[in-house]
Amino acid sequence: MKKSIPFLSAFFIVWAFSAYICYLLNLILDRNWFTNGWQEYVIIGFAIAVTSIFGPILAAWIGKFSKKKS
């Protein structure tokens, strides 16, 4: 239980931060990359959070198995 609280808080912080950065980039650059509203920011933020949290874990797991075979 102690490990899940920091993990979930980090996940939600990365999710909110990445969605906010996408929103700011859309405002600053004045492009219509995201045209359907706030739902796209939430989806993109979620995708970035998933890859930033689970990407290094997956890379370490793949690296561990590749070292055993060679």
Coordinates of C-alpha atoms in Angstrom, one line a residue:
M1 CA 0.0 0.0 0.0
K2 CA 2.9 2.4 0.8
K3 CA 4.3 2.0 -2.7
S4 CA 1.0 2.5 -4.5
I5 CA 0.3 6.0 -3.1
P6 CA 3.5 7.6 -4.4
F7 CA 3.1 5.7 -7.7
L8 CA -0.5 6.9 -8.2
S9 CA 0.4 10.5 -7.2
A10 CA 3.3 10.6 -9.6
F11 CA 1.1 9.1 -12.4
F12 CA -1.6 11.8 -11.8
I13 CA 1.0 14.6 -11.6
V14 CA 2.6 13.5 -14.9
W15 CA -0.9 13.2 -16.5
A16 CA -2.0 16.7 -15.4
F17 CA 1.3 18.3 -16.3
S18 CA 1.5 16.8 -19.8
A19 CA -2.1 17.7 -20.6
Y20 CA -1.4 21.2 -19.4
I21 CA 1.7 21.5 -21.5
C22 CA -0.2 20.3 -24.6
Y23 CA -2.9 22.9 -23.9
L24 CA -0.3 25.7 -23.5
L25 CA 1.5 24.7 -26.7
N26 CA -1.7 24.8 -28.6
L27 CA -2.4 28.3 -27.2
I28 CA 1.2 29.6 -27.7
L29 CA 1.8 28.2 -31.2
D30 CA -1.7 29.1 -32.3
R31 CA -2.2 25.8 -34.2
N32 CA -5.3 23.7 -34.3
W33 CA -3.6 20.4 -33.4
F34 CA -6.3 19.6 -30.9
T35 CA -9.7 20.6 -32.2
N36 CA -12.3 18.5 -30.3
G37 CA -11.8 20.3 -26.9
W38 CA -10.5 19.3 -23.5
Q39 CA -11.1 15.6 -24.0
E40 CA -8.1 15.3 -26.4
Y41 CA -5.8 16.9 -23.8
V42 CA -6.9 14.4 -21.2
I43 CA -6.4 11.5 -23.6
I44 CA -3.0 12.7 -24.7
G45 CA -2.0 13.4 -21.1
F46 CA -3.0 9.9 -20.1
A47 CA -1.0 8.4 -23.0
I48 CA 2.1 10.4 -22.0
A49 CA 1.7 9.5 -18.3
V50 CA 1.4 5.8 -19.1
T51 CA 4.5 5.8 -21.3
S52 CA 6.6 7.9 -18.9
I53 CA 5.7 5.7 -15.9
F54 CA 5.7 2.3 -17.5
G55 CA 8.3 2.9 -20.3
P56 CA 11.4 2.7 -18.1
I57 CA 10.0 -0.4 -16.3
L58 CA 9.4 -2.1 -19.6
A59 CA 12.9 -1.2 -20.9
A60 CA 14.5 -2.6 -17.7
W61 CA 12.5 -5.8 -18.0
I62 CA 13.5 -6.2 -21.7
G63 CA 17.2 -5.4 -20.8
K64 CA 17.1 -8.0 -18.0
F65 CA 15.9 -10.7 -20.4
S66 CA 18.3 -9.8 -23.1
K67 CA 21.3 -10.0 -20.8
K68 CA 20.3 -13.5 -19.7
K69 CA 20.2 -14.8 -23.3
S70 CA 23.6 -13.4 -24.3

